[in-house]
mmCIF file of N, CA and C in Angstrom:
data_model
loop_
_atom_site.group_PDB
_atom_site.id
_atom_site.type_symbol
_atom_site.label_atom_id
_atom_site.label_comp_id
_atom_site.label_asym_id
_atom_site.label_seq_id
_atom_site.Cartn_x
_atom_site.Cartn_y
_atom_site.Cartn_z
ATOM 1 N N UNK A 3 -9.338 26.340 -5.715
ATOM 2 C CA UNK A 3 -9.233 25.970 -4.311
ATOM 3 C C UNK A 3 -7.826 25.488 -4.025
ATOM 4 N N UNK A 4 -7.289 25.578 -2.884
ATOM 5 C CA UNK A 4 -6.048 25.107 -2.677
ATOM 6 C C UNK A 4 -6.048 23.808 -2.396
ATOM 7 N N UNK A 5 -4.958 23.305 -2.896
ATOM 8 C CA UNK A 5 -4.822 21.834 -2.565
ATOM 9 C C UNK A 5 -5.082 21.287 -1.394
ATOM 10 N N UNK A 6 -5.151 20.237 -0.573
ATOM 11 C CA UNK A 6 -5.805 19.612 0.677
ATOM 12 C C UNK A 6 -4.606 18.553 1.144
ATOM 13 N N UNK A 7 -4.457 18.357 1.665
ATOM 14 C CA UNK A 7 -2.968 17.519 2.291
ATOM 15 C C UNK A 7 -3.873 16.101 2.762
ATOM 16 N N UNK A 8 -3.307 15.230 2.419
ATOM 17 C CA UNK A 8 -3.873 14.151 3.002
ATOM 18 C C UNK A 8 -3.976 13.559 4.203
ATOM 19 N N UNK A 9 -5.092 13.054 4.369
ATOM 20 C CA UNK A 9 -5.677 12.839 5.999
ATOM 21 C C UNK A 9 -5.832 11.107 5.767
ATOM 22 N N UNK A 10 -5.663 10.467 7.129
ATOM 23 C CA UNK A 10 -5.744 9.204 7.348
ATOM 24 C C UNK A 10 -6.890 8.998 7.783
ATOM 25 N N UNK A 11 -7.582 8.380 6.714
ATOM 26 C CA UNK A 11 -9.186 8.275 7.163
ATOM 27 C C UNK A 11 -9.674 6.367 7.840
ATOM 28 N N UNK A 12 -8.385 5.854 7.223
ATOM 29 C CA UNK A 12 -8.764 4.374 8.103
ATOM 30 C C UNK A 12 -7.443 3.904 7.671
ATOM 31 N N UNK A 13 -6.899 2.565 8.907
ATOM 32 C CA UNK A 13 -6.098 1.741 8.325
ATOM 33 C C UNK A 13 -6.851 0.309 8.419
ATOM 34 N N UNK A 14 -6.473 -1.018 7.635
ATOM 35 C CA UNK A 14 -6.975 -2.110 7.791
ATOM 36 C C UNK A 14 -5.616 -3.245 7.446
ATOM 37 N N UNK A 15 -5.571 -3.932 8.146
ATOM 38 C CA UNK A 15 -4.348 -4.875 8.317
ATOM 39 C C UNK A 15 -4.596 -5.749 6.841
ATOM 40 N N UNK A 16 -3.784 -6.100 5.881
ATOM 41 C CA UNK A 16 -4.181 -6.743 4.753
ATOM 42 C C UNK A 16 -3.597 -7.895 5.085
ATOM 43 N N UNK A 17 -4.477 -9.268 4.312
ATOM 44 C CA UNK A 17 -3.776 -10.992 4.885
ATOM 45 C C UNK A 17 -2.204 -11.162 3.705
ATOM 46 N N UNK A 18 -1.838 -12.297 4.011
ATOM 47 C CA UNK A 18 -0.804 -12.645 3.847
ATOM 48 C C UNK A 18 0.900 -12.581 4.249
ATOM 49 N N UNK A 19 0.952 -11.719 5.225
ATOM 50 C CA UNK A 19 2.102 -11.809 5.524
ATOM 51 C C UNK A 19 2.482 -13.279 6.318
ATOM 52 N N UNK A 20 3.461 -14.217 6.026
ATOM 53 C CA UNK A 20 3.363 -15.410 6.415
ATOM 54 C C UNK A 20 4.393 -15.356 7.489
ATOM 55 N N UNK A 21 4.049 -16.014 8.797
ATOM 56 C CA UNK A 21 5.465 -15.275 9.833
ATOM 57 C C UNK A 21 6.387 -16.422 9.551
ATOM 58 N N UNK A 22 7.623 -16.116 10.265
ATOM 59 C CA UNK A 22 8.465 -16.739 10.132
ATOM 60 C C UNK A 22 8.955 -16.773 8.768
ATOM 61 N N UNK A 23 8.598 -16.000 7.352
ATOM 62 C CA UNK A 23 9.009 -15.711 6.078
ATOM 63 C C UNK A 23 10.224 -14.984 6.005
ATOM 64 N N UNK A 24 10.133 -13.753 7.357
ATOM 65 C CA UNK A 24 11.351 -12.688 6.819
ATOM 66 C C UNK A 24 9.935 -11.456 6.285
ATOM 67 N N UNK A 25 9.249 -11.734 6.059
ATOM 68 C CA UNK A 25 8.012 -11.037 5.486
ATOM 69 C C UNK A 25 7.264 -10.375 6.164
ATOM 70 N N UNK A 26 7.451 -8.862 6.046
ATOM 71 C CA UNK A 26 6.673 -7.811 6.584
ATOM 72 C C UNK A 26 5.233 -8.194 6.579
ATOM 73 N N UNK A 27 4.402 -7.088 7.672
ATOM 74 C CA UNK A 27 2.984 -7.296 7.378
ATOM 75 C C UNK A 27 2.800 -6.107 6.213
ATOM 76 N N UNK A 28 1.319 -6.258 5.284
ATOM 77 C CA UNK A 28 0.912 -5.093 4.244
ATOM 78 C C UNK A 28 -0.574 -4.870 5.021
ATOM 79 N N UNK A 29 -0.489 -3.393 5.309
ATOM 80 C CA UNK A 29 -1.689 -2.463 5.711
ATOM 81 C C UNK A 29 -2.338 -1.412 4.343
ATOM 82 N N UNK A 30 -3.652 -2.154 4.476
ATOM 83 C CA UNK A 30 -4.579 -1.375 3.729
ATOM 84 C C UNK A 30 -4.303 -0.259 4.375
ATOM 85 N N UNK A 31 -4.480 1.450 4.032
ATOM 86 C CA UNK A 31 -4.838 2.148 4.176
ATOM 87 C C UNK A 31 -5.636 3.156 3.224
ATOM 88 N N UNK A 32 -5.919 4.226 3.740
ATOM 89 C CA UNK A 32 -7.219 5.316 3.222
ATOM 90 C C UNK A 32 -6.715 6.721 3.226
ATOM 91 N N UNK A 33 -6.789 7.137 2.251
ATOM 92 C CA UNK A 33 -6.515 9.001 2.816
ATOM 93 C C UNK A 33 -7.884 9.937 1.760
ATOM 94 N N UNK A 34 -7.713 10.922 2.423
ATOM 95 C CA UNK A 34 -8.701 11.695 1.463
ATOM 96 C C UNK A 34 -7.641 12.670 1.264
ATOM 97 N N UNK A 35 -7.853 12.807 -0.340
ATOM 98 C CA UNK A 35 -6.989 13.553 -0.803
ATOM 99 C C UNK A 35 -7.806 14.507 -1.790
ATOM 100 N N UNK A 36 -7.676 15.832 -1.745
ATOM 101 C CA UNK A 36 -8.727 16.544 -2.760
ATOM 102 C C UNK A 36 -10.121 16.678 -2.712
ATOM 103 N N UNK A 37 -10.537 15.883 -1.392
ATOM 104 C CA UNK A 37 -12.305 15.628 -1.541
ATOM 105 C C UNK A 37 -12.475 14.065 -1.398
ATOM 106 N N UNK A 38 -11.103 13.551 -2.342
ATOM 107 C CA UNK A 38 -11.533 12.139 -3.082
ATOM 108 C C UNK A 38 -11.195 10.711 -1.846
ATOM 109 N N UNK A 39 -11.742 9.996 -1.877
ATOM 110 C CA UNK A 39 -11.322 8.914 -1.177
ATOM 111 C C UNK A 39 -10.381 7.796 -1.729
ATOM 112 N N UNK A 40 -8.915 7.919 -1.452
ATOM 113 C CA UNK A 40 -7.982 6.715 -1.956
ATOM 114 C C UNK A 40 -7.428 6.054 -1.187
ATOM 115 N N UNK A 41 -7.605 4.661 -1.707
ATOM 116 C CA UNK A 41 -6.733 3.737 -0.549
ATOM 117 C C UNK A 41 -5.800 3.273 -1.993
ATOM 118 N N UNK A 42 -4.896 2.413 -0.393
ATOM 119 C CA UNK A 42 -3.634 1.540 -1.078
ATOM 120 C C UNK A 42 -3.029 0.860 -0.070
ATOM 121 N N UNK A 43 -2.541 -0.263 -0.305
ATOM 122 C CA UNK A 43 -2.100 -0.867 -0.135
ATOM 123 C C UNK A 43 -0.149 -0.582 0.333
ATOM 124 N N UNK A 44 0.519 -0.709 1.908
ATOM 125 C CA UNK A 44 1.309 -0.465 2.017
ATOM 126 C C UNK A 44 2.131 -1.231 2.956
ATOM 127 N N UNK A 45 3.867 -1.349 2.637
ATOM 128 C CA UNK A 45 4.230 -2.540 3.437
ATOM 129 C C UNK A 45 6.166 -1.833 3.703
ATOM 130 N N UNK A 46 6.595 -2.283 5.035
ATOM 131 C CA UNK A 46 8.162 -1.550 4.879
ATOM 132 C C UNK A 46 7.913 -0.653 5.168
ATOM 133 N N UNK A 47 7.552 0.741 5.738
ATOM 134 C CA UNK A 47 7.627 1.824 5.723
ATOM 135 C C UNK A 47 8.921 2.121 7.134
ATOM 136 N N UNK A 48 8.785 1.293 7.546
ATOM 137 C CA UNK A 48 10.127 1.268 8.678
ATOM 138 C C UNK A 48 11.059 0.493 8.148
ATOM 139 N N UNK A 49 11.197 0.752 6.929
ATOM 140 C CA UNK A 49 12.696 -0.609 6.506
ATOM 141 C C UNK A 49 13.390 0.132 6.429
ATOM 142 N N UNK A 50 13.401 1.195 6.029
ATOM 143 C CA UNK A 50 14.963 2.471 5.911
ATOM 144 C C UNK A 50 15.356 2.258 4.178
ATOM 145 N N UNK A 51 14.712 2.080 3.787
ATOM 146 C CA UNK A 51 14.915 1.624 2.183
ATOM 147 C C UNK A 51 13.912 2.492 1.137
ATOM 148 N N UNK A 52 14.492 2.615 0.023
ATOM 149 C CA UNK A 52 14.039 3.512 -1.414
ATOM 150 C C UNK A 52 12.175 3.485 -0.831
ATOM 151 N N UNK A 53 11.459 3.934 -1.570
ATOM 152 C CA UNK A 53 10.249 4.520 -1.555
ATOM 153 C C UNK A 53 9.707 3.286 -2.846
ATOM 154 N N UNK A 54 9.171 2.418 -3.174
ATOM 155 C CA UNK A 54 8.731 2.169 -4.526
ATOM 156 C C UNK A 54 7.388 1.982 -4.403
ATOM 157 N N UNK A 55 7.126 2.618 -5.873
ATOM 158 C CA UNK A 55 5.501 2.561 -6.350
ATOM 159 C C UNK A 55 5.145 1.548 -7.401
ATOM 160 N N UNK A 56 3.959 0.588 -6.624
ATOM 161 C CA UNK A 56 4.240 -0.464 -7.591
ATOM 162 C C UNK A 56 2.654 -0.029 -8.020
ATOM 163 N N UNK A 57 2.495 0.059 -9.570
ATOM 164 C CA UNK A 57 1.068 0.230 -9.896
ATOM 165 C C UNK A 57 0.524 -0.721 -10.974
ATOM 166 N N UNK A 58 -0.667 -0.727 -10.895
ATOM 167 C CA UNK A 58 -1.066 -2.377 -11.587
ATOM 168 C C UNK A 58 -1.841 -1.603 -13.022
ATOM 169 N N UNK A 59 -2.253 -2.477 -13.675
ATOM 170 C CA UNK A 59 -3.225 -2.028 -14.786
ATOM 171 C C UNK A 59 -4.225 -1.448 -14.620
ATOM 172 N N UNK A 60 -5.038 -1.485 -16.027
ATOM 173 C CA UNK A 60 -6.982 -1.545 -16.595
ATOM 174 C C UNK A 60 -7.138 -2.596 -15.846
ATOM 175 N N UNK A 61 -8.292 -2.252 -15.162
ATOM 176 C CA UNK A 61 -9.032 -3.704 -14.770
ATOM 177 C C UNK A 61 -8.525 -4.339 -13.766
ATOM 178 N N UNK A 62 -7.393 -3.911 -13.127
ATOM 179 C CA UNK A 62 -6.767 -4.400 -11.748
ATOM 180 C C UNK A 62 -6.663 -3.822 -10.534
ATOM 181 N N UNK A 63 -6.271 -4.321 -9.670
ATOM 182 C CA UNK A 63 -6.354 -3.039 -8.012
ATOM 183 C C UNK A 63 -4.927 -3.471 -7.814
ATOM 184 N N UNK A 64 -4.622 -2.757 -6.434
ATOM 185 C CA UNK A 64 -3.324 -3.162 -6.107
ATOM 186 C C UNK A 64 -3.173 -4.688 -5.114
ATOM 187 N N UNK A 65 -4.286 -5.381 -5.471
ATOM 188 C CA UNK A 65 -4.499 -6.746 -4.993
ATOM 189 C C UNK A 65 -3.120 -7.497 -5.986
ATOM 190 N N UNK A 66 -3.201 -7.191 -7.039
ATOM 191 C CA UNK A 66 -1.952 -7.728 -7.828
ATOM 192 C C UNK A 66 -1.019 -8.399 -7.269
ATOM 193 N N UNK A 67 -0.329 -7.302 -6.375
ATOM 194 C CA UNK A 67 0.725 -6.958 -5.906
ATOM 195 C C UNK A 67 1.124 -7.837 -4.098
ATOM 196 N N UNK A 68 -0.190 -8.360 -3.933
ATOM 197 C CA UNK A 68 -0.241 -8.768 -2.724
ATOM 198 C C UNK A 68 1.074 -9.908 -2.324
ATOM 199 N N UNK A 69 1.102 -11.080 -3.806
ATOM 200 C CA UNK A 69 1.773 -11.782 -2.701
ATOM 201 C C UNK A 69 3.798 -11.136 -3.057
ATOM 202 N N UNK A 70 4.257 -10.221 -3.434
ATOM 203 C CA UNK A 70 5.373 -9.802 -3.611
ATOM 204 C C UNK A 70 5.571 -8.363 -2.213
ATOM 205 N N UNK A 71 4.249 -7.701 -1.883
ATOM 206 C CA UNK A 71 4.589 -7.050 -1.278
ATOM 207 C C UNK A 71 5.458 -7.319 0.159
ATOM 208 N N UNK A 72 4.427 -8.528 0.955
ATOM 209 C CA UNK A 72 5.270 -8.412 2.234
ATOM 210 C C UNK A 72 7.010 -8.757 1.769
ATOM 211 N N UNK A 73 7.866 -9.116 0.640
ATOM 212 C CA UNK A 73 9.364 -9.701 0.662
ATOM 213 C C UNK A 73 9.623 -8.459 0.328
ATOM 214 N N UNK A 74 9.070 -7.669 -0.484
ATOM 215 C CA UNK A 74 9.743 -5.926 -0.832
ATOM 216 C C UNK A 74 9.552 -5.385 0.297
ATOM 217 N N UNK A 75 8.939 -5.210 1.104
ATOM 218 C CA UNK A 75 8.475 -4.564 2.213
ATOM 219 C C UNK A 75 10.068 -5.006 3.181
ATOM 220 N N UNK A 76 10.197 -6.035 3.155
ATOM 221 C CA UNK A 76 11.799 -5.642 4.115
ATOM 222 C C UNK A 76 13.299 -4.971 3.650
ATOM 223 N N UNK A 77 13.149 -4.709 2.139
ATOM 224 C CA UNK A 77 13.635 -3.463 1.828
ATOM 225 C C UNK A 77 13.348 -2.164 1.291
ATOM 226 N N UNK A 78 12.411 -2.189 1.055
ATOM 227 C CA UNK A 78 11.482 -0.820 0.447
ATOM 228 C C UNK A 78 10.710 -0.802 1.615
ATOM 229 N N UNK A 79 10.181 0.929 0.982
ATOM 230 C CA UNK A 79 9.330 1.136 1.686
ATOM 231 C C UNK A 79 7.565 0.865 0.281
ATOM 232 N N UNK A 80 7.173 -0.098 0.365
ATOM 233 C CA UNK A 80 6.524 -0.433 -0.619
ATOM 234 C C UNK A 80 4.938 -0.032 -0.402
ATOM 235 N N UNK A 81 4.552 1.166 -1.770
ATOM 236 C CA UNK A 81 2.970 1.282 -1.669
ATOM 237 C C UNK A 81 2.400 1.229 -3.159
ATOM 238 N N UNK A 82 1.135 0.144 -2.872
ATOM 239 C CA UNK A 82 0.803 0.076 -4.635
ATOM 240 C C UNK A 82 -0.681 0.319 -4.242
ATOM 241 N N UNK A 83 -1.019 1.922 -5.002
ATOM 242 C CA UNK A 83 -2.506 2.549 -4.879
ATOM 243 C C UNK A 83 -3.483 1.898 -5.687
ATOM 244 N N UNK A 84 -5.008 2.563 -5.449
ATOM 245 C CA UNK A 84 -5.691 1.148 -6.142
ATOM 246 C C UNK A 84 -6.698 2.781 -6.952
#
């Protein structure tokens, strides 16, 4: 079968961005990719900055990553999949 391009199947606002930090907000989002349902976690995508993939272990989600994302997020464009 040919590959499937990914579709935005939900976004959800994730907590912690603290205002007045300098600190982006991080949005859950969803895509179906292949059939499959993946979310991740994403922050910066309007910063004009490198692309980075931050990925966590066994046994972890990209909750890890929560409280570093919103300060990368104002120079990256930061997404850590779960």
């Amino acid at each position: 079968a040919a590959p499937t391009a990914p579709t935005t199947a939900g976004d959800r606002p994730a907590p912690r961005a603290r205002a007045g930090s300098g600190a982006v907000p991080v949005v859950r989002r969803e895509v179906v990719l292949h059939g499959q349902r993946v979310t991740y976690s994403e922050a910066g995508a309007d910063s004009g900055g490198p692309v980075l993939v931050l990925l966590h272990g066994l046994a972890s989600s990209s909750q890890t990553w929560q409280p570093v994302m919103p300060l990368l997020g104002r120079v990256a464009h930061v997404i850590a999949p779960d």
